[in-house]
Short mmCIF file of C-alpha atoms and ligand atoms in Angstrom, two decimals:
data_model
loop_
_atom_site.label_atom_id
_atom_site.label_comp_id
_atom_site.label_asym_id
_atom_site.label_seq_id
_atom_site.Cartn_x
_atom_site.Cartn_y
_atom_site.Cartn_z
CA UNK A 11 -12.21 -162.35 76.09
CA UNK A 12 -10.17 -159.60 77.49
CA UNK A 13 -10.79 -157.01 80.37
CA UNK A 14 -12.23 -154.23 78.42
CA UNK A 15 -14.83 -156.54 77.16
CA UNK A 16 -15.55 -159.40 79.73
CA UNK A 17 -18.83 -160.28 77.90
CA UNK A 18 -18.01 -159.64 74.52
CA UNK A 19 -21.09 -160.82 72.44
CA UNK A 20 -23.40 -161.82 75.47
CA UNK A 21 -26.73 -161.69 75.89
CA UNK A 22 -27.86 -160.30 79.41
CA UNK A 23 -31.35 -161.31 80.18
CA UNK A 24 -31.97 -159.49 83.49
CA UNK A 25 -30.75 -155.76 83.45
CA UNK A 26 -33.07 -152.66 85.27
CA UNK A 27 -33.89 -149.45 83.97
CA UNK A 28 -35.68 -147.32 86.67
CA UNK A 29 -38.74 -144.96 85.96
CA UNK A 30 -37.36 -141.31 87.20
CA UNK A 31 -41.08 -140.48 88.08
CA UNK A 32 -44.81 -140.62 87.26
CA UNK A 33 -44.63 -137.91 84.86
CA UNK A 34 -42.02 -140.09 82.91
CA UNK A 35 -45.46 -142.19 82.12
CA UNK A 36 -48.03 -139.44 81.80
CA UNK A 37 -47.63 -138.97 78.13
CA UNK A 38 -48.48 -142.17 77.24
CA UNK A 39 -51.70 -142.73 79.71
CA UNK A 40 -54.99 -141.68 78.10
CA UNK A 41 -56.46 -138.26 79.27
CA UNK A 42 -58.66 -139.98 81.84
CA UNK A 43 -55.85 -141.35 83.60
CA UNK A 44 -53.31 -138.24 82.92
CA UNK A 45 -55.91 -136.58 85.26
CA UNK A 46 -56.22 -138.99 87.59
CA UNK A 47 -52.66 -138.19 88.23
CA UNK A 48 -52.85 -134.67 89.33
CA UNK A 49 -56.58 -135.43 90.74
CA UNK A 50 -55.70 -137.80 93.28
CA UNK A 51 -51.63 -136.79 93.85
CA UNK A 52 -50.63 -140.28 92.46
CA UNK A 53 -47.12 -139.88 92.76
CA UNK A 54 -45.50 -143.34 91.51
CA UNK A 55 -45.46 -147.19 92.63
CA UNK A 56 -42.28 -148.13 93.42
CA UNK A 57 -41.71 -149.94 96.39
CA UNK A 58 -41.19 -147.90 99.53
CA UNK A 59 -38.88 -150.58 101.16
CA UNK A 60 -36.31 -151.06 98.84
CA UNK A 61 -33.25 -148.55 99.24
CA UNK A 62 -31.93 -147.19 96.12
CA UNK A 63 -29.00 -145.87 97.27
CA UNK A 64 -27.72 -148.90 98.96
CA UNK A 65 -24.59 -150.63 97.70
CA UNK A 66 -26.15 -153.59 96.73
CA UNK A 67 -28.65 -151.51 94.78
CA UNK A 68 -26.04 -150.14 92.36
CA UNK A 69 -22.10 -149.54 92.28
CA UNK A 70 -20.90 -146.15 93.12
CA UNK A 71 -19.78 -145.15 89.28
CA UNK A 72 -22.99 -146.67 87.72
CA UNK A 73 -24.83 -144.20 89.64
CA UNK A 74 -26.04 -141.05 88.24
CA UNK A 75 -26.16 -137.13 89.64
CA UNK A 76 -28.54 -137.64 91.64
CA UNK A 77 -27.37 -140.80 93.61
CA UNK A 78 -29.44 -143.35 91.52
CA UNK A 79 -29.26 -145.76 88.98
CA UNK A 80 -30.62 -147.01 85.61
CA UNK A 81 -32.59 -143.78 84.85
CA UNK A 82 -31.39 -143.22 81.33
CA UNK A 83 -29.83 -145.06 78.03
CA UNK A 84 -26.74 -143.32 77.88
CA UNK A 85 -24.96 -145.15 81.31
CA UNK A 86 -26.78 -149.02 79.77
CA UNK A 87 -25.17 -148.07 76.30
CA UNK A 88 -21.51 -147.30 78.06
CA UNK A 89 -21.41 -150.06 80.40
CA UNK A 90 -23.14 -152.87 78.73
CA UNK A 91 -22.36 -152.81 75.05
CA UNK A 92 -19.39 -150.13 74.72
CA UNK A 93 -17.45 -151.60 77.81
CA UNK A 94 -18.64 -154.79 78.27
CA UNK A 95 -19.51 -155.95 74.93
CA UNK A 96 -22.35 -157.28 74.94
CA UNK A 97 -25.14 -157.94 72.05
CA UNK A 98 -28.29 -157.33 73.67
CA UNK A 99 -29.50 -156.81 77.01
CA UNK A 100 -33.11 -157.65 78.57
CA UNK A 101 -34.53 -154.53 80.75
CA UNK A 102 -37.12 -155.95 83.47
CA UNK A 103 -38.82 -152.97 84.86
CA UNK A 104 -39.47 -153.27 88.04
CA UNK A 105 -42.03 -150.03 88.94
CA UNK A 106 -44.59 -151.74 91.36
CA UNK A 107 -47.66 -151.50 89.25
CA UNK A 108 -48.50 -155.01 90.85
CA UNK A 109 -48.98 -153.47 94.03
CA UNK A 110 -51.83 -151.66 92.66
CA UNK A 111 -55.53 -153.11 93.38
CA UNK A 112 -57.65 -151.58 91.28
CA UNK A 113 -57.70 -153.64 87.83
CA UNK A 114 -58.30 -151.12 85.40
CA UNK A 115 -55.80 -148.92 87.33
CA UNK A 116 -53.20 -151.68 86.95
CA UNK A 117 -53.30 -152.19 83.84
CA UNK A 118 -53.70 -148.12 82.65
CA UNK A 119 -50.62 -147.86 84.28
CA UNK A 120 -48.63 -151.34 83.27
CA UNK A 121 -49.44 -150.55 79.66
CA UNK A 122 -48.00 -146.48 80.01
CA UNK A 123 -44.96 -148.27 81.49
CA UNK A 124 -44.46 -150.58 78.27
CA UNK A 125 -44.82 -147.74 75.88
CA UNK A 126 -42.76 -145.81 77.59
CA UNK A 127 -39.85 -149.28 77.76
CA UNK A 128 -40.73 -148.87 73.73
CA UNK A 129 -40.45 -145.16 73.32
CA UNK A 130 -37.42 -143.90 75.71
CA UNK A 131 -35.74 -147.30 75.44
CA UNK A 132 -36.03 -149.56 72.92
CA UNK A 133 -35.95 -146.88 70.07
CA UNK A 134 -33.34 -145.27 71.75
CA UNK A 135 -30.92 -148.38 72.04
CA UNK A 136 -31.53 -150.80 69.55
CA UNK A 137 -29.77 -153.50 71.03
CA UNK A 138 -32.00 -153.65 73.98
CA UNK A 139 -34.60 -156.24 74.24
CA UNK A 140 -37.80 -155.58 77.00
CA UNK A 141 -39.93 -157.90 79.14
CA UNK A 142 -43.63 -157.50 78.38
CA UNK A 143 -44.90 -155.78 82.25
CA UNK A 144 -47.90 -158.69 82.52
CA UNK A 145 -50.78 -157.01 84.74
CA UNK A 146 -51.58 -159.86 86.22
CA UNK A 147 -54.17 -158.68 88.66
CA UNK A 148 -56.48 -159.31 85.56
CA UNK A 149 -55.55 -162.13 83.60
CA UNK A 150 -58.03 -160.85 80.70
CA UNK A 151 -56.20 -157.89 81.20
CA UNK A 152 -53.02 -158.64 80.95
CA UNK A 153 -53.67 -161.45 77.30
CA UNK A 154 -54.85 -157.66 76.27
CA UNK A 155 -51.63 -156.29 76.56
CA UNK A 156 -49.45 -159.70 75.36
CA UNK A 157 -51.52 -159.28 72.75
CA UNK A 158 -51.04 -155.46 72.42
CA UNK A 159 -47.53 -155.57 72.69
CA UNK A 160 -46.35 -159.40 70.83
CA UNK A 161 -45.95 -157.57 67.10
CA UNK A 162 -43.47 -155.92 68.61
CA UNK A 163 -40.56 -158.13 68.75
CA UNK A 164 -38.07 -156.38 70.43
CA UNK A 165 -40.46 -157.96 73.37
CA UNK A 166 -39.15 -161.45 74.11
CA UNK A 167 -41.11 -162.33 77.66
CA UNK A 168 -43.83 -161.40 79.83
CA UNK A 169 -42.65 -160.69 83.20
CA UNK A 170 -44.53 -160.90 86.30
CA UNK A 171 -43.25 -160.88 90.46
CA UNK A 172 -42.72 -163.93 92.05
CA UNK A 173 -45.26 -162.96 95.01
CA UNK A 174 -48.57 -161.69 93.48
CA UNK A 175 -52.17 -162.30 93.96
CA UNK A 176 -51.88 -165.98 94.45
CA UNK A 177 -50.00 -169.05 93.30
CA UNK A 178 -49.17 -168.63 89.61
CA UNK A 179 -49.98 -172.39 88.64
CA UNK A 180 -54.11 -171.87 89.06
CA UNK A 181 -55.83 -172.17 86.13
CA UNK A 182 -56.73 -168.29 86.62
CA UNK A 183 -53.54 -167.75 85.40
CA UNK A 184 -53.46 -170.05 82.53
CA UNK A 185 -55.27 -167.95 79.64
CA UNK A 186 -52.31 -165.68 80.17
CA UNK A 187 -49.57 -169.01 79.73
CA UNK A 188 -51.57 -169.76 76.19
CA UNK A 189 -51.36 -166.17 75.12
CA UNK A 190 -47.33 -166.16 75.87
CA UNK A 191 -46.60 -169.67 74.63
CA UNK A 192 -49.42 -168.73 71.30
CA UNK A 193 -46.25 -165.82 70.56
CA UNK A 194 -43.25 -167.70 71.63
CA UNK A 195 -42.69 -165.25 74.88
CA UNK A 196 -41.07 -167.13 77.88
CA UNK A 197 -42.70 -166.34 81.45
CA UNK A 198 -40.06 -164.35 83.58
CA UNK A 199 -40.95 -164.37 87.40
CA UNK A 200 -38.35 -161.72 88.95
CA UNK A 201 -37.73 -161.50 92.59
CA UNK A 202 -40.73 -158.80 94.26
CA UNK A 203 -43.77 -158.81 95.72
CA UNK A 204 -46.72 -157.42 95.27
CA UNK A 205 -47.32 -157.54 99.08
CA UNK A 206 -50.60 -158.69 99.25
CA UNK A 207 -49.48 -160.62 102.14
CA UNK A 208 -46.05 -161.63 104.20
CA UNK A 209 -43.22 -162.12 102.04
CA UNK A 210 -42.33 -165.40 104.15
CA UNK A 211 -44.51 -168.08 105.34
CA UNK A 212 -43.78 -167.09 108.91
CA UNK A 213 -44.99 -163.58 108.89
CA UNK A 214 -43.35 -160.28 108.02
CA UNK A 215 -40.07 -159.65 108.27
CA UNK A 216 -38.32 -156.55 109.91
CA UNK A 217 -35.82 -155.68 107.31
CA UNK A 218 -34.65 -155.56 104.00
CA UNK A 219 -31.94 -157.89 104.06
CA UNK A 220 -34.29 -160.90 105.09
CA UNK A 221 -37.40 -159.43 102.78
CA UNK A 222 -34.07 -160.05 99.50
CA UNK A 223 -33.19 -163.00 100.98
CA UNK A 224 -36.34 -164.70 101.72
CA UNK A 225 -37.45 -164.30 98.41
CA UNK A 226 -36.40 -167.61 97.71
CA UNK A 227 -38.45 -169.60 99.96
CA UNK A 228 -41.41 -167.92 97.04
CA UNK A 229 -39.29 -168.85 94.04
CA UNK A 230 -39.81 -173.06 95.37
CA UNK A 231 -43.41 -172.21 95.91
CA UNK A 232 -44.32 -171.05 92.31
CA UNK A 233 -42.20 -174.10 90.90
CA UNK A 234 -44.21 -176.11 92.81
CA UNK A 235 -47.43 -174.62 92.29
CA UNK A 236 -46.55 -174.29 88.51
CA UNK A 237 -45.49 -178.20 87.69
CA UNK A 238 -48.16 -179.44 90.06
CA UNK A 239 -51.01 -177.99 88.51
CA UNK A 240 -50.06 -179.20 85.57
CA UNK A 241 -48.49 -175.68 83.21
CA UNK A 242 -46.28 -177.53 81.25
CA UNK A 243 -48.49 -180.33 80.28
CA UNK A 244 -51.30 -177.35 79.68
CA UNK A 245 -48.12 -175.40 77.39
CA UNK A 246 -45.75 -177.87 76.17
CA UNK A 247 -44.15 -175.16 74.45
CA UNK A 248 -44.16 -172.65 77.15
CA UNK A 249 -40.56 -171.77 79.31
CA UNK A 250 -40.27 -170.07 82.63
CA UNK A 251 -37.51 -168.35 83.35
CA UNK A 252 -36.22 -167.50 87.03
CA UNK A 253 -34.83 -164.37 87.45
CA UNK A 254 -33.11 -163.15 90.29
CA UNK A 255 -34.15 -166.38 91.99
CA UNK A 256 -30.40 -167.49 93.06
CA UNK A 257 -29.27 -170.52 91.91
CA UNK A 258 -27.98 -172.77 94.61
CA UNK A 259 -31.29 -173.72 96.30
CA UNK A 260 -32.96 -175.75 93.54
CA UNK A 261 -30.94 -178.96 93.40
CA UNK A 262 -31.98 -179.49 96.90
CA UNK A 263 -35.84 -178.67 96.26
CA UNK A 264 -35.62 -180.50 93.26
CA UNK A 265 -34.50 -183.63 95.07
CA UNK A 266 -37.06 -183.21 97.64
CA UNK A 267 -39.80 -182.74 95.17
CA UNK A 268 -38.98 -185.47 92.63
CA UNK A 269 -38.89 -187.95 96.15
CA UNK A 270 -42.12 -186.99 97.47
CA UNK A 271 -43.47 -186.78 93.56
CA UNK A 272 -43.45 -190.65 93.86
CA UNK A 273 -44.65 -190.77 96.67
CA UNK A 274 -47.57 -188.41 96.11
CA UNK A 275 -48.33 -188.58 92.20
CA UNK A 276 -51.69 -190.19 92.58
CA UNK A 277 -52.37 -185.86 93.63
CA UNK A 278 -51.24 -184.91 90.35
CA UNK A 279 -51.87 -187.42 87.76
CA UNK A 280 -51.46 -185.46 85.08
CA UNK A 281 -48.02 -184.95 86.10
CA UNK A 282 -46.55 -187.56 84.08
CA UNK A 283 -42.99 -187.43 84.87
CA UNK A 284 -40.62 -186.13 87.78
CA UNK A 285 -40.42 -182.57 88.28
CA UNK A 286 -36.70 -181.96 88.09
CA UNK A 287 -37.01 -183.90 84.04
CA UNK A 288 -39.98 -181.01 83.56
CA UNK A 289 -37.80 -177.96 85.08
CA UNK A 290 -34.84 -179.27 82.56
CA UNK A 291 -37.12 -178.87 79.90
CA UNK A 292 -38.46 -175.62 80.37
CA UNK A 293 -37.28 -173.77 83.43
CA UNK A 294 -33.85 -171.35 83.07
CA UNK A 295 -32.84 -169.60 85.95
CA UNK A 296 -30.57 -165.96 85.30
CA UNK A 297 -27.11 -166.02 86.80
CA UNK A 298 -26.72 -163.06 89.03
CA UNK A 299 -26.73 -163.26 91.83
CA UNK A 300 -24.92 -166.25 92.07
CA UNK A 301 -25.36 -167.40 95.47
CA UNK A 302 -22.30 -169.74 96.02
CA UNK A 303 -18.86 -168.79 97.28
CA UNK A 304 -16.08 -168.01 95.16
CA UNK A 305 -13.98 -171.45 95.36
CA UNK A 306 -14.24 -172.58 91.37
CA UNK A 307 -14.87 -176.47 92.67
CA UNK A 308 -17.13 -175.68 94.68
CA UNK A 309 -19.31 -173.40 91.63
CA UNK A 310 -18.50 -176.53 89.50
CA UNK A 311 -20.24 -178.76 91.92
CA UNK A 312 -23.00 -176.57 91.77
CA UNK A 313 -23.65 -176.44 88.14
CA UNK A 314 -22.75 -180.57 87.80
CA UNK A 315 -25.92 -181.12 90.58
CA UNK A 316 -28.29 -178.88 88.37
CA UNK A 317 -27.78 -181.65 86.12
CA UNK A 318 -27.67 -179.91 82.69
CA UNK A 319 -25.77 -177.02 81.66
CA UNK A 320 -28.66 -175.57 79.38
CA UNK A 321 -30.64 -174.33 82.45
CA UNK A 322 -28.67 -171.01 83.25
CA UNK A 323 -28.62 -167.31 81.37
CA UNK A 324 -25.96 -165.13 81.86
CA UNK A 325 -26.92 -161.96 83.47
CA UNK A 326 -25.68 -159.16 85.08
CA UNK A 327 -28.66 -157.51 86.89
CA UNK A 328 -27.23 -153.95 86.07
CA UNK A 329 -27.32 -151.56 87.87
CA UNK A 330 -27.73 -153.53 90.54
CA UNK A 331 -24.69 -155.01 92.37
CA UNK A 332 -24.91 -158.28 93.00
CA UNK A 333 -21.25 -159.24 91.98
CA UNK A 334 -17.57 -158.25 92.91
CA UNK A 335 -15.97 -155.86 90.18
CA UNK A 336 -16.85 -156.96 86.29
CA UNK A 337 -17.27 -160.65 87.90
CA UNK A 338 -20.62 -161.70 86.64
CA UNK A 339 -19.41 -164.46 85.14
CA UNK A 340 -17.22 -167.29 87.80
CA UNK A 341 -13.91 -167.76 86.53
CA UNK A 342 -13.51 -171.61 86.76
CA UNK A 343 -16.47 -171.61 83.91
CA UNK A 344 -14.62 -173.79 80.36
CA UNK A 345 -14.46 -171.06 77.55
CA UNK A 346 -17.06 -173.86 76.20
CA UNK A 347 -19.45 -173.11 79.24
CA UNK A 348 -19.44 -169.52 78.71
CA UNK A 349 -20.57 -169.36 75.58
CA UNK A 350 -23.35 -171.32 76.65
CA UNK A 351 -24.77 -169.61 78.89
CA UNK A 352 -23.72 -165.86 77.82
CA UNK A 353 -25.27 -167.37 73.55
CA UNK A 354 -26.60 -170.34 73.08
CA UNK A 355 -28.74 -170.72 76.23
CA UNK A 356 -30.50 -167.54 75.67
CA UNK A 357 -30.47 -168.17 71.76
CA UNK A 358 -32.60 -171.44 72.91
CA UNK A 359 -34.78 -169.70 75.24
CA UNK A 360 -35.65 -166.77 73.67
CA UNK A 361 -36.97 -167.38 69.84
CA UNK A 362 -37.22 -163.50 69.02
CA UNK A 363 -33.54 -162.76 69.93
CA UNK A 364 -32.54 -164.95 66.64
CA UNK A 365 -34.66 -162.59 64.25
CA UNK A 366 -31.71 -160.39 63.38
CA UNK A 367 -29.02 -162.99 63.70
ZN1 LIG B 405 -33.03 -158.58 88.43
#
């Protein structure tokens, strides 16, 4: 590995490309909702609170003429495969359909937003790789468009928010886990909410610093809604992966839970072993932002408490900031570590990135 290509061959499972505007999407809505549009002045989802032209929200030079980020192929193609050298790159789209109420709104507009990830992305670039946008405020809806979308496998998850509707272990949920797990898609859950309600349990907050970082305390809550009703043992074959999430907080929960797990498993019967055995098997958790200081014992100690070293995916959450210079990756990591996570981790978690191997 040398400077000009930090990540040479990596795989980056959590990069953003950014819808410009609504009328990116109209040509692929049908002519019911194309009028809709201009009929009621819809003029885009994306969330009002977060600040695109904030540092952490993209570094200076990754930003385009008009102050944002992530609009177009050309700056992914420069950065992540010609500079960094990497071999494929995940886009999450994060456009805020969730926020939407209407179910047949939602998912008009989620599936417009995956043929448009298809048309101005993924045939532009073919070394990108897309999350299927899951509608989720219809779970009927949203096994429509897995099932719409899974031929194509330049696909490789479904991706939802980590704060929708409600807990994402109910069994409302669950004919959307078969549907994934039926076409070997992992489940991303990405930092956002759908802001049905207050982003922490203690009511809203005032700004955006505590809305990011409070996004954890919802990350533990799905992980505990999802083991405890009983996913995995539902989809045995079914991974979640945690994107965005931070790292540093789940040795702790997972400590807490597996205690209390004892304690409590007459709840949960079907919840035949401890949860931190069931997140090994089939939980991953994306890299950036790594929330731990810089001291390389200290990100060691870190890693050796998460107990394996299969649960983390490199990523560099492009074009979003979230690390000092080209330093997605900590330096104290073996040569034998990196390839892990930046290869074989995703090679293991995602079964359509092997096709063209
Ligand atoms: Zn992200």
């Amino acid at each position: 590995m040398n400077n000009a290509a930090p990540f040479a061959g990596a795989i980056d499972c959590d990069v953003h490309p950014a819808v410009p505007d609504i009328q990116s999407l109209v040509p692929y809505l049908d002519a019911y909702w194309q009028e809709m549009v201009d009929v009621r002045g819809i003029e885009g989802f994306e969330s009002r609170n977060y600040p695109p032209l904030s540092p952490l929200s993209a570094r200076p030079d990754w930003r385009g003429a008009n102050g944002r980020a992530g609009e177009s192929v050309e700056p992914f193609r420069q950065q992540l495969f010609a500079e960094w050298g990497e071999r494929h790159a995940i886009l999450n789209c994060l456009y805020g359909v969730q926020i939407i109420h209407d179910e047949a709104m939602a998912a008009a507009f989620t599936k417009a937003l995956n043929e448009w990830i298809a048309k101005a992305w993924l045939d532009t670039e073919p070394r990108l790789r897309a999350s299927i946008v899951l509608p989720m405020q219809s779970p009927e809806l949203a096994v429509e468009e897995i099932e719409r979308r899974s031929a194509d496998r330049r696909f490789v998850q479904g991706l939802v928010l980590v704060m929708g509707d409600m807990p994402l272990g109910k069994r409302h949920y669950w004919p959307i886990y078969r549907a994934l797990e039926r076409h070997g898609l992992p489940l991303a859950v990405h930092t956002g909410s759908a802001y049905r309600r207050a982003v922490t349990a203690v009511g809203w907050p005032s700004t955006y610093v505590e809305d990011y970082v409070d996004q954890t305390q919802a990350f533990q809550a799905q992980l505990g809604s999802l083991i405890s009703h009983g996913v995995f043992q539902e989809c045995p074959g079914l991974k979640v992966v945690l994107s965005e999430s931070g790292v540093t907080w789940l040795p702790a929960f997972l400590w807490r839970f597996s205690k209390n797990w004892r304690g409590l498993r007459m709840e949960i019967p079907w919840v035949d072993r401890p949860p931190e055995e069931i997140v090994r098997d089939h939980v991953r958790l994306t890299l950036q932002p790594l929330d731990a200081p810089e001291d390389p014992r200290t990100v060691d100690r870190i890693l050796d408490h998460l107990g394996s070293d299969e649960l983390l995916l490199f990523s560099t959450d492009y074009p979003h900031w979230q690390f000092d210079g080209d330093g997605a990756l900590p330096d104290s990591l073996s040569a034998g570590l990196k390839r892990k996570l930046m290869v074989d981790n995703p090679l293991a978690t995602y079964p359509r990135l092997g096709d063209r191997a």
